[in-house]
XYZ file of C-alpha atoms in Angstrom:
689
model
C 18.354 23.381 -11.477
C 15.173 23.932 -9.513
C 14.945 20.949 -7.145
C 11.450 21.928 -6.003
C 10.033 20.310 -9.123
C 11.219 16.959 -7.715
C 9.820 17.535 -4.208
C 6.699 15.432 -4.754
C 8.736 12.517 -6.090
C 11.192 12.808 -3.195
C 8.442 12.709 -0.560
C 6.588 9.822 -2.187
C 9.664 7.660 -2.698
C 11.032 8.478 0.766
C 7.796 7.301 2.372
C 7.890 4.101 0.321
C 11.474 3.357 1.369
C 10.720 4.150 5.025
C 7.852 1.657 4.894
C 10.237 -0.883 3.360
C 12.716 -0.230 6.178
C 10.001 -0.809 8.771
C 8.892 -4.078 7.170
C 12.422 -5.375 6.660
C 13.501 -4.569 10.218
C 10.537 -6.579 11.477
C 11.723 -9.466 9.281
C 15.250 -9.003 10.607
C 14.017 -9.423 14.180
C 12.678 -12.848 13.236
C 15.758 -13.793 11.197
C 18.755 -11.712 12.374
C 21.199 -13.429 10.028
C 19.255 -12.932 6.778
C 21.608 -11.362 4.245
C 18.720 -10.797 1.809
C 16.848 -8.677 4.343
C 19.993 -6.779 5.330
C 20.734 -6.016 1.677
C 17.199 -4.669 1.207
C 17.514 -2.497 4.337
C 20.880 -1.202 3.169
C 19.544 -0.360 -0.310
C 16.537 1.540 1.045
C 18.629 3.478 3.558
C 21.162 4.353 0.902
C 18.491 5.461 -1.561
C 17.028 7.818 1.047
C 20.509 9.158 1.745
C 21.220 9.781 -1.921
C 17.881 11.471 -2.582
C 18.081 13.681 0.508
C 21.680 14.691 -0.235
C 20.700 15.630 -3.778
C 17.733 17.660 -2.507
C 19.897 19.390 0.091
C 18.346 17.839 3.220
C 21.635 17.266 5.033
C 20.110 16.145 8.340
C 18.370 13.194 6.682
C 21.509 12.358 4.686
C 23.695 12.498 7.800
C 21.463 10.173 9.830
C 21.079 7.619 7.014
C 24.840 7.707 6.405
C 25.502 6.700 10.020
C 22.827 4.002 9.714
C 24.650 2.655 6.662
C 27.856 2.224 8.643
C 26.044 -0.009 11.129
C 24.128 -1.859 8.407
C 27.348 -2.531 6.519
C 28.866 -4.158 9.624
C 25.715 -6.241 10.003
C 25.977 -7.393 6.385
C 29.620 -8.379 6.840
C 28.817 -10.354 9.979
C 30.953 -8.125 12.213
C 27.849 -7.237 14.213
C 24.792 -9.298 15.117
C 21.309 -7.761 14.850
C 20.246 -8.078 18.489
C 17.308 -6.309 20.155
C 19.414 -3.290 21.180
C 20.572 -2.590 17.639
C 17.164 -3.130 16.032
C 15.525 -0.855 18.613
C 17.969 1.925 17.742
C 17.406 1.376 14.034
C 13.642 1.574 14.600
C 14.166 4.889 16.427
C 16.213 6.105 13.474
C 13.359 5.240 11.122
C 10.863 7.068 13.356
C 13.122 10.128 13.318
C 13.510 9.926 9.536
C 9.716 9.795 9.184
C 9.430 12.961 11.285
C 12.121 14.681 9.221
C 10.416 13.746 5.946
C 7.036 14.950 7.209
C 8.661 18.223 8.312
C 9.871 18.641 4.739
C 6.372 17.872 3.457
C 4.740 20.443 5.750
C 7.566 22.951 5.247
C 8.020 23.024 9.021
C 10.973 24.711 10.702
C 10.721 22.474 13.790
C 14.110 21.166 14.887
C 14.502 17.446 15.447
C 17.606 16.462 17.379
C 19.546 13.597 15.792
C 22.828 13.841 17.717
C 21.862 11.246 20.381
C 21.047 8.737 17.659
C 24.235 9.493 15.723
C 26.250 9.064 18.931
C 24.702 5.641 19.504
C 25.187 4.590 15.880
C 28.828 5.695 15.983
C 29.372 3.776 19.216
C 27.868 0.656 17.658
C 30.065 0.999 14.575
C 33.183 1.381 16.772
C 32.243 -1.548 18.966
C 31.770 0.682 22.014
C 28.028 0.199 22.418
C 28.332 -3.257 24.026
C 25.497 -5.034 22.209
C 25.106 -8.794 22.308
C 28.295 -10.626 21.222
C 28.731 -10.610 17.477
C 27.713 -13.817 15.829
C 30.317 -14.410 13.168
C 28.912 -15.646 9.928
C 30.629 -18.629 8.321
C 33.042 -17.721 5.530
C 30.656 -19.078 2.905
C 27.859 -16.808 4.128
C 30.087 -13.753 4.140
C 31.277 -14.600 0.667
C 27.687 -14.945 -0.512
C 26.783 -11.524 0.847
C 29.795 -9.708 -0.572
C 31.418 -11.851 -3.226
C 35.114 -11.209 -3.617
C 35.838 -9.513 -6.885
C 39.381 -10.066 -8.079
C 40.834 -7.103 -9.918
C 43.083 -9.390 -11.950
C 40.722 -11.963 -13.467
C 38.499 -10.373 -16.111
C 36.711 -13.108 -18.040
C 34.978 -12.387 -21.339
C 32.524 -14.469 -23.270
C 33.045 -15.136 -26.970
C 30.857 -12.213 -28.076
C 32.826 -9.727 -25.974
C 36.108 -11.224 -27.145
C 34.968 -10.824 -30.747
C 34.219 -7.149 -30.090
C 37.726 -6.660 -28.629
C 39.349 -8.356 -31.627
C 37.355 -6.219 -34.056
C 38.335 -3.073 -32.151
C 42.026 -3.988 -32.148
C 41.908 -4.450 -35.914
C 40.752 -0.829 -36.054
C 43.769 0.279 -33.972
C 42.009 0.576 -30.603
C 43.520 -0.611 -27.313
C 41.786 -2.474 -24.477
C 42.439 -1.231 -20.929
C 41.364 -2.428 -17.508
C 40.505 0.541 -15.279
C 40.489 -0.256 -11.545
C 38.819 2.494 -9.475
C 38.845 2.860 -5.677
C 36.533 5.397 -4.074
C 37.282 7.186 -0.828
C 36.078 5.294 2.262
C 32.880 6.912 3.567
C 31.883 8.230 0.120
C 28.250 9.369 0.458
C 27.087 8.766 -3.116
C 28.946 5.740 -4.460
C 26.499 5.152 -7.298
C 26.764 8.796 -8.400
C 30.580 8.606 -8.417
C 30.493 5.325 -10.350
C 28.158 6.919 -12.885
C 30.537 9.881 -13.293
C 33.463 7.498 -13.847
C 31.552 5.523 -16.480
C 30.438 8.741 -18.155
C 34.030 10.002 -18.406
C 35.218 6.665 -19.788
C 32.390 6.621 -22.364
C 33.529 10.060 -23.570
C 37.062 8.747 -24.154
C 36.222 5.303 -25.482
C 33.756 2.408 -25.240
C 33.027 0.590 -21.959
C 32.307 -3.035 -22.856
C 32.207 -4.531 -19.365
C 31.965 -3.493 -15.723
C 32.635 -5.466 -12.562
C 30.284 -5.484 -10.742
C 27.454 -5.194 -13.264
C 25.957 -1.793 -14.098
C 22.766 -2.690 -12.194
C 24.827 -3.476 -9.084
C 26.716 -0.191 -9.406
C 23.427 1.701 -9.591
C 22.177 -0.077 -6.450
C 25.576 0.446 -4.729
C 26.004 -3.286 -4.182
C 29.791 -2.931 -4.032
C 32.326 -1.832 -1.441
C 34.431 1.057 -2.698
C 36.149 -0.561 -5.701
C 34.981 -1.488 -9.186
C 36.465 -2.206 -12.611
C 35.727 -1.268 -16.194
C 37.035 -2.689 -19.453
C 37.487 0.118 -22.008
C 38.234 0.158 -25.748
C 39.886 3.455 -26.754
C 42.444 5.099 -29.002
C 43.712 7.179 -26.066
C 46.641 6.137 -23.879
C 46.538 4.878 -20.278
C 47.744 8.214 -18.842
C 44.779 10.067 -20.331
C 42.337 7.562 -18.834
C 43.989 7.757 -15.432
C 44.041 11.560 -15.427
C 40.376 11.829 -16.500
C 39.115 9.455 -13.804
C 41.391 10.865 -11.076
C 39.892 14.328 -11.586
C 36.516 13.087 -10.290
C 35.758 13.992 -6.689
C 36.069 11.250 -4.019
C 38.090 8.954 -6.315
C 40.981 7.801 -4.137
C 42.969 5.612 -6.537
C 42.981 4.767 -10.249
C 44.996 1.951 -11.819
C 44.955 1.563 -15.603
C 46.612 -1.489 -17.169
C 46.671 -2.775 -20.712
C 44.594 -5.932 -20.948
C 46.086 -9.053 -22.496
C 42.991 -11.134 -23.245
C 44.550 -14.032 -25.152
C 44.875 -16.371 -22.152
C 41.568 -15.202 -20.727
C 39.818 -15.900 -23.993
C 41.247 -19.394 -24.091
C 40.075 -19.996 -20.527
C 36.640 -18.726 -21.415
C 36.320 -21.097 -24.367
C 37.603 -24.113 -22.480
C 35.590 -23.405 -19.335
C 32.090 -22.340 -20.393
C 30.913 -22.490 -16.741
C 32.579 -19.106 -16.132
C 29.907 -16.530 -16.910
C 30.370 -12.780 -17.394
C 28.908 -10.462 -14.761
C 27.892 -7.740 -17.162
C 27.888 -6.876 -20.850
C 27.546 -3.312 -22.088
C 28.033 -3.003 -25.859
C 27.365 -0.227 -28.330
C 25.002 -0.912 -31.212
C 27.867 -0.750 -33.698
C 29.951 -3.307 -31.803
C 26.952 -5.580 -31.289
C 26.323 -5.638 -35.042
C 29.975 -6.360 -35.721
C 29.994 -9.167 -33.170
C 26.831 -10.734 -34.526
C 28.134 -10.544 -38.110
C 31.338 -12.326 -37.122
C 29.739 -14.858 -34.764
C 26.156 -15.112 -35.918
C 25.619 -18.688 -34.801
C 25.991 -17.771 -31.106
C 23.544 -15.241 -29.632
C 24.690 -12.779 -26.931
C 24.919 -14.434 -23.529
C 22.756 -11.760 -21.894
C 19.995 -11.810 -24.488
C 17.466 -12.623 -21.733
C 19.022 -11.045 -18.670
C 16.397 -11.200 -15.879
C 17.668 -7.945 -14.393
C 17.236 -6.181 -17.719
C 13.806 -7.754 -18.260
C 12.738 -6.587 -14.809
C 14.023 -3.110 -15.530
C 12.126 -2.956 -18.825
C 8.977 -4.195 -17.121
C 9.213 -1.584 -14.378
C 9.596 1.087 -17.028
C 6.085 0.344 -18.267
C 4.498 2.028 -15.221
C 4.358 5.745 -14.501
C 3.486 7.828 -11.466
C 0.382 9.954 -11.911
C -0.724 12.728 -9.589
C -3.902 11.635 -7.813
C -5.551 14.993 -8.560
C -5.307 14.186 -12.257
C -7.068 10.865 -11.669
C -9.790 12.670 -9.719
C -10.255 15.106 -12.604
C -10.400 12.221 -15.071
C -13.025 10.466 -12.966
C -15.110 13.650 -12.749
C -15.017 13.959 -16.525
C -16.101 10.334 -16.904
C -18.892 11.049 -14.430
C -20.108 13.966 -16.529
C -19.963 11.706 -19.587
C -22.146 9.121 -17.818
C -24.680 11.804 -16.855
C -24.927 13.124 -20.415
C -25.090 9.590 -21.817
C -28.116 8.963 -19.602
C -29.636 12.242 -20.811
C -29.165 11.226 -24.452
C -30.755 7.834 -23.787
C -33.802 9.562 -22.362
C -34.055 11.918 -25.345
C -33.753 9.030 -27.792
C -36.470 7.016 -26.074
C -38.787 10.013 -25.670
C -38.608 11.104 -29.313
C -38.165 7.590 -30.734
C -35.107 8.522 -32.785
C -33.863 5.173 -34.080
C -30.506 6.398 -35.393
C -29.809 8.257 -32.154
C -30.686 5.180 -30.098
C -28.248 3.040 -32.107
C -25.493 5.615 -31.694
C -26.195 5.860 -27.969
C -25.933 2.086 -27.622
C -22.445 2.232 -29.130
C -21.581 5.214 -26.949
C -22.853 3.277 -23.938
C -20.414 0.434 -24.621
C -17.489 2.819 -25.055
C -18.429 4.803 -21.949
C -18.761 1.630 -19.902
C -15.298 0.447 -21.023
C -13.809 3.876 -20.315
C -15.397 3.946 -16.892
C -14.068 0.456 -16.105
C -10.535 1.479 -17.103
C -10.630 4.676 -15.023
C -12.026 2.836 -12.017
C -9.333 0.158 -12.356
C -6.622 2.823 -12.428
C -7.994 4.277 -9.194
C -7.968 0.897 -7.459
C -5.038 0.292 -5.118
C -4.253 -2.758 -2.955
C -5.190 -2.577 0.721
C -1.634 -3.709 1.410
C -0.681 -0.035 1.213
C -2.582 0.419 4.480
C -1.915 -3.008 5.999
C 1.866 -2.727 5.644
C 2.164 -0.123 8.378
C 0.459 -2.268 11.039
C 3.142 -4.907 11.817
C 5.369 -2.205 13.308
C 2.475 -0.783 15.347
C 1.538 -4.238 16.670
C 5.164 -4.926 17.585
C 5.569 -1.662 19.520
C 2.221 -1.868 21.317
C 2.616 -5.511 22.324
C 6.017 -4.694 23.811
C 4.564 -1.735 25.659
C 1.828 -3.954 27.159
C 4.228 -6.868 27.841
C 2.286 -9.185 25.549
C 3.382 -11.483 22.752
C 1.366 -11.017 19.576
C 1.741 -12.448 16.097
C 0.019 -10.451 13.344
C -1.033 -12.447 10.277
C -2.061 -10.466 7.180
C -4.081 -12.109 4.425
C -5.456 -10.718 1.164
C -3.299 -7.588 1.063
C -3.536 -7.701 -2.745
C -7.304 -7.019 -2.513
C -8.025 -3.714 -4.264
C -10.157 -0.783 -3.131
C -10.849 2.665 -4.507
C -8.181 5.173 -3.552
C -10.776 7.342 -1.775
C -11.726 4.449 0.505
C -8.095 3.423 1.077
C -7.271 6.913 2.346
C -9.983 6.670 5.008
C -9.790 3.138 6.440
C -6.396 3.444 8.141
C -7.618 5.035 11.388
C -10.553 2.618 11.945
C -8.226 -0.350 11.519
C -5.737 1.192 13.956
C -8.526 1.439 16.558
C -9.581 -2.179 16.034
C -6.044 -3.554 16.182
C -5.186 -1.598 19.323
C -8.471 -2.772 20.823
C -7.606 -6.417 20.067
C -4.134 -6.121 21.581
C -5.247 -4.218 24.691
C -8.637 -5.817 25.462
C -8.582 -9.097 23.557
C -5.154 -10.734 23.793
C -4.264 -11.930 27.294
C -0.820 -11.803 28.923
C 1.346 -14.886 28.213
C 0.952 -16.333 31.732
C -2.836 -15.991 31.573
C -2.950 -17.639 28.143
C -0.819 -20.536 29.337
C -3.115 -21.016 32.340
C -6.025 -21.359 29.868
C -4.115 -23.897 27.813
C -3.480 -21.454 24.965
C -0.337 -20.631 23.056
C 1.428 -17.864 25.048
C 1.791 -15.943 21.772
C -1.522 -14.328 20.836
C -2.650 -14.226 17.223
C -4.376 -11.409 15.369
C -5.508 -11.852 11.784
C -6.072 -8.950 9.425
C -7.974 -10.319 6.427
C -9.290 -8.673 3.252
C -11.322 -10.261 0.456
C -13.819 -9.408 -2.265
C -17.461 -10.290 -1.777
C -19.669 -9.217 -4.678
C -19.405 -5.446 -5.156
C -17.954 -5.064 -1.682
C -14.682 -5.632 0.105
C -14.728 -7.404 3.458
C -12.032 -6.537 6.006
C -11.873 -8.567 9.206
C -9.841 -8.134 12.386
C -9.828 -11.413 14.326
C -8.060 -12.312 17.564
C -7.837 -15.474 19.632
C -8.107 -13.616 22.936
C -10.572 -13.758 25.800
C -13.592 -12.555 23.817
C -16.390 -10.375 25.196
C -19.006 -11.230 27.802
C -22.455 -9.955 26.810
C -23.612 -9.679 30.442
C -20.582 -7.604 31.430
C -21.102 -5.298 28.440
C -24.786 -4.779 29.285
C -23.932 -3.944 32.888
C -21.212 -1.472 31.834
C -23.652 0.240 29.458
C -26.214 0.548 32.260
C -23.599 1.852 34.719
C -22.517 4.524 32.256
C -26.122 5.557 31.608
C -26.022 4.576 27.963
C -29.111 2.337 28.278
C -31.620 1.538 31.000
C -31.745 -1.724 32.914
C -35.061 -2.565 31.238
C -33.518 -2.085 27.790
C -30.546 -4.216 28.792
C -32.786 -7.061 29.931
C -34.513 -7.196 26.537
C -31.267 -7.433 24.545
C -30.174 -10.665 22.943
C -26.449 -11.580 23.420
C -25.558 -10.549 19.832
C -27.340 -7.200 20.293
C -25.626 -6.660 23.637
C -22.184 -7.135 22.058
C -22.988 -4.329 19.584
C -23.266 -1.913 22.527
C -19.479 -1.521 22.219
C -20.194 0.804 19.289
C -22.090 3.294 21.482
C -20.368 6.663 22.039
C -18.577 6.752 25.379
C -18.657 2.988 25.953
C -15.566 1.368 27.484
C -14.960 -1.618 29.746
C -11.677 -0.173 31.054
C -11.786 1.479 34.455
C -8.551 3.449 34.074
C -7.811 5.705 31.104
C -4.429 4.949 29.508
C -2.564 6.023 26.395
C -4.011 2.974 24.648
C -7.671 2.887 25.669
C -10.344 3.765 28.167
C -11.793 6.947 26.677
C -14.705 5.240 24.948
C -14.079 6.712 21.511
C -12.428 3.784 19.684
C -15.203 1.554 18.348
C -17.644 4.467 18.124
C -15.167 6.289 15.861
C -14.783 3.118 13.791
C -18.535 2.796 13.252
C -18.935 6.483 12.381
C -16.102 6.458 9.852
C -17.114 3.186 8.171
C -20.744 4.314 7.811
C -19.576 7.634 6.337
C -17.873 5.545 3.644
C -21.130 3.771 2.859
C -20.035 0.644 4.714
C -21.069 -1.341 7.772
C -19.242 -2.858 10.739
C -20.318 -5.743 12.938
C -18.764 -7.862 15.672
C -18.881 -11.519 16.667
C -17.332 -12.950 19.825
C -16.921 -16.082 21.876
C -15.756 -16.162 25.481
C -12.123 -17.383 25.542
C -12.414 -17.913 21.798
C -11.684 -14.368 20.629
C -13.535 -11.661 18.725
C -14.022 -10.816 15.060
C -14.812 -7.333 13.756
C -16.161 -7.447 10.207
C -16.134 -4.361 7.983
C -18.043 -4.271 4.695
C -17.021 -1.498 2.287
C -18.119 -0.575 -1.244
C -15.497 -1.033 -3.939
C -15.845 2.594 -4.988
C -17.508 5.793 -3.884
C -17.687 7.372 -7.331
C -19.963 5.654 -9.885
C -22.398 2.938 -8.815
C -25.484 1.074 -9.972
C -28.667 2.141 -8.172
C -32.399 1.525 -8.163
C -34.411 4.713 -8.708
C -37.650 4.895 -6.707
C -40.342 7.501 -6.344
C -42.195 8.767 -3.264
C -44.943 11.152 -4.419
C -43.056 13.486 -6.759
C -39.596 12.928 -5.222
C -37.058 10.553 -6.785
C -34.513 8.709 -4.650
C -31.648 6.328 -5.465
C -30.967 3.161 -3.457
C -27.502 1.594 -4.061
C -27.940 -1.755 -5.777
C -25.343 -3.377 -3.526
C -27.680 -2.902 -0.541
C -30.745 -4.423 -2.217
C -31.778 -8.055 -1.837
C -35.008 -7.986 -3.854
C -38.174 -6.047 -4.671
C -41.652 -7.390 -3.926
C -45.291 -6.348 -4.201
C -47.535 -6.655 -1.151
C -51.036 -5.619 -0.110
C -51.843 -3.571 2.986
C -53.266 -6.769 4.544
C -49.789 -8.345 4.500
C -48.515 -5.769 6.992
C -48.704 -6.766 10.665
C -47.782 -4.845 13.812
C -45.478 -6.278 16.509
C -44.525 -4.065 19.482
C -45.571 -0.930 17.573
C -43.367 -1.940 14.604
C -44.839 -2.706 11.175
C -43.518 -5.985 9.799
C -44.147 -8.457 6.999
C -43.454 -12.171 6.760
C -41.134 -12.993 3.868
C -40.100 -16.611 3.265
C -40.522 -17.426 6.927
C -38.544 -14.391 8.141
C -40.008 -11.359 9.888
C -38.938 -8.180 8.059
C -39.492 -4.734 9.648
C -41.113 -2.190 7.343
C -39.989 1.414 6.811
C -42.322 3.882 5.080
C -39.858 6.089 3.206
C -42.271 9.009 2.958
C -42.627 9.134 6.758
C -38.890 8.871 7.446
C -38.031 11.678 5.001
C -41.106 13.792 5.837
C -42.162 13.890 2.180
C -45.350 15.992 1.793
C -48.265 13.635 1.139
C -49.666 15.398 -1.925
C -50.276 12.391 -4.182
C -52.836 9.629 -4.429
C -51.455 6.271 -3.273
C -52.379 2.880 -4.653
C -54.322 1.249 -1.845
C -54.398 -2.218 -3.391
C -50.691 -2.774 -4.077
C -47.521 -1.572 -2.325
C -43.963 -1.708 -3.676
C -41.340 -2.859 -1.154
C -37.573 -2.799 -1.618
C -35.887 -5.386 0.634
C -32.471 -4.092 1.745
C -29.830 -5.560 4.033
C -28.001 -3.730 6.809
C -25.227 -6.043 7.950
C -26.923 -9.236 9.110
C -30.318 -7.500 9.363
C -32.888 -6.817 6.654
C -35.680 -4.280 6.237
C -38.371 -3.430 3.702
C -38.721 0.104 2.308
C -42.193 1.024 1.065
C -42.135 3.335 -1.976
C -44.777 4.533 -4.417
C -43.066 3.616 -7.708
C -40.101 1.578 -8.907
C -38.517 3.518 -11.792
C -35.669 1.142 -12.658
C -31.948 0.467 -12.437
C -29.524 3.168 -13.519
C -25.851 4.000 -13.346
C -25.365 7.087 -11.180
C -22.495 9.380 -10.293
C -22.243 10.103 -6.569
C -21.887 13.794 -5.792
C -21.027 15.239 -2.398
C -23.708 17.196 -0.554
C -21.201 19.903 0.344
C -20.227 21.223 3.754
C -23.581 22.886 4.425
C -25.570 19.638 4.118
C -22.848 17.234 5.275
C -23.692 14.858 8.112
C -27.397 14.407 7.318
C -28.288 10.848 8.230
C -30.265 8.716 5.777
C -28.775 10.733 2.868
C -25.453 9.422 1.508
C -25.132 11.938 -1.320
C -26.834 13.120 -4.481
C -26.786 12.423 -8.199
C -27.842 14.207 -11.377
C -30.423 12.364 -13.460
C -30.706 12.288 -17.231
C -33.312 15.074 -17.230
C -31.055 17.323 -15.178
C -32.942 16.856 -11.912
C -31.151 16.048 -8.646
C -31.979 12.816 -6.814
C -30.869 12.030 -3.278
C -29.011 8.769 -2.586
C -30.260 6.873 0.464
C -28.031 5.463 3.197
C -30.027 2.332 4.003
C -27.978 1.551 7.113
C -29.342 4.720 8.737
C -33.008 4.123 7.901
C -35.274 3.757 10.924
C -39.005 3.906 11.365
């Protein structure tokens, strides 16, 4: 078998489980005795171990196996999850992430795991001297690992009916008790092999624990199976004993008469699992039709069926599908233009139908490409925890709106800007506990990471309740660093002064550290967000905290735009950036401090002549009596763009400008019009007179 065909699945699922481990360990720090969290950690670690062992990555399997030993002791209450143990487990996860990424990059770099294995082994042997173990009460231990008696096998009436029908056909019912070798690496795989062997010899009608629990390895090293077969006990025992890592097999003939009576008289006793063949199910239903199977609506089965309705699709295939839809939109627009030009009624009617189908298809494709921002947000709690510890601060990260969806292309790009903003909030915003207490604040700082939809945009905010920013201090720092002159600083309003933090090279920190001080954080954020067609702004209040607000488009692929004309050139302005369109006369334009402005509903709006900004050759005759103005917004600010003609609204497909023309300000991309011509898409946030 060529395991390379499963490499992509291994990498993707390993990363998902590592993220789960990170999140669950953070939860465990807050609630060290949570059996639910410990079970989830154990399952993820074991899944990684099983996958890596199957793929032949022994280093990953070895490290996760040692982690399992410690996690198992935590689940049983023998150990208590103190800071020392969780720190080591976090280091194990970091090492596993490096090992997985080495596999992804096909790197031969050696990562040493022996120190971690030594520590894990010492913890498991009780030689590490962590905090004293906090013994769980017997009830809690029993809840985590319920005792499973190998003697009491209770059947419901349906199962009992199946056994009776089988015995009438000359079959015997056996209880098979299997014990795996302690330290078995792949318990679920061994359990599957046992069940497979038993199915070849007879019919497995029940397993303890349930099949789902066996698959998840939610059992120690023993399990039971109830088998109907014509073979004898010796054959069953020999077949199961031949499987590797099976330590002991006990096969006994099952006398179910007393058990059946107990089951009828005590309906509160419920079976753990039912696994019946179609033939036996039909026989049972025919004999006991008035009572449906007890597991007819098993939640675990329902969940499994539901999860089977989703499939993993390579993102390149989605990109190709979107490109094809984009070409369809372009040709649809071309057909519309042909139909209108030649007045072909039948063609116009057909195009209208095609337009509806294309719109639905586009909506479906775009929805498939949308992914929740939680995929990015989920990695930040661990980062906040580590950085706050490094800076000796106490910080509580609150995440809201992680279910908000964004286009996959945008999701891939927003991680780094958010890292910069969060690190900035922890380092510059949140004060040390003593300083916060002196100000009458909670010693634990709070950072909120919020996402929400707003029209055709997604808003992401990073808020903190720290010391805020002083506009006067920021202006002085900008002057000292030569970023602006003193005269320019004096003219700035407080809100404008705060935005100086986005200038390249700006920093309020005197000493450069690993966290900050190089003056590239907020500048990099602004550059990246604007490259995505978005905007970033900041609000602050001294001792009240700061709020960075990012506005991003839902998608960077197909958008609605307003087509405008300057002389013979056609440009597209994204509809999400437009407030309105108005007609004015040259007399409406005034000049303030060498800037052309108009007065619109009591607000002064600066004017931008698009032809001048883009250096369009003035080869056409302009209408001197009436001017068309497109009012656009750039964050909290607005501006008016003077154009020669308003063509109309149209759906456009955004195309990249390519490496040669990348980085040109004012131009966000290009699109192909219905007549085959290329129109440039304007980046309104970069427009300046």
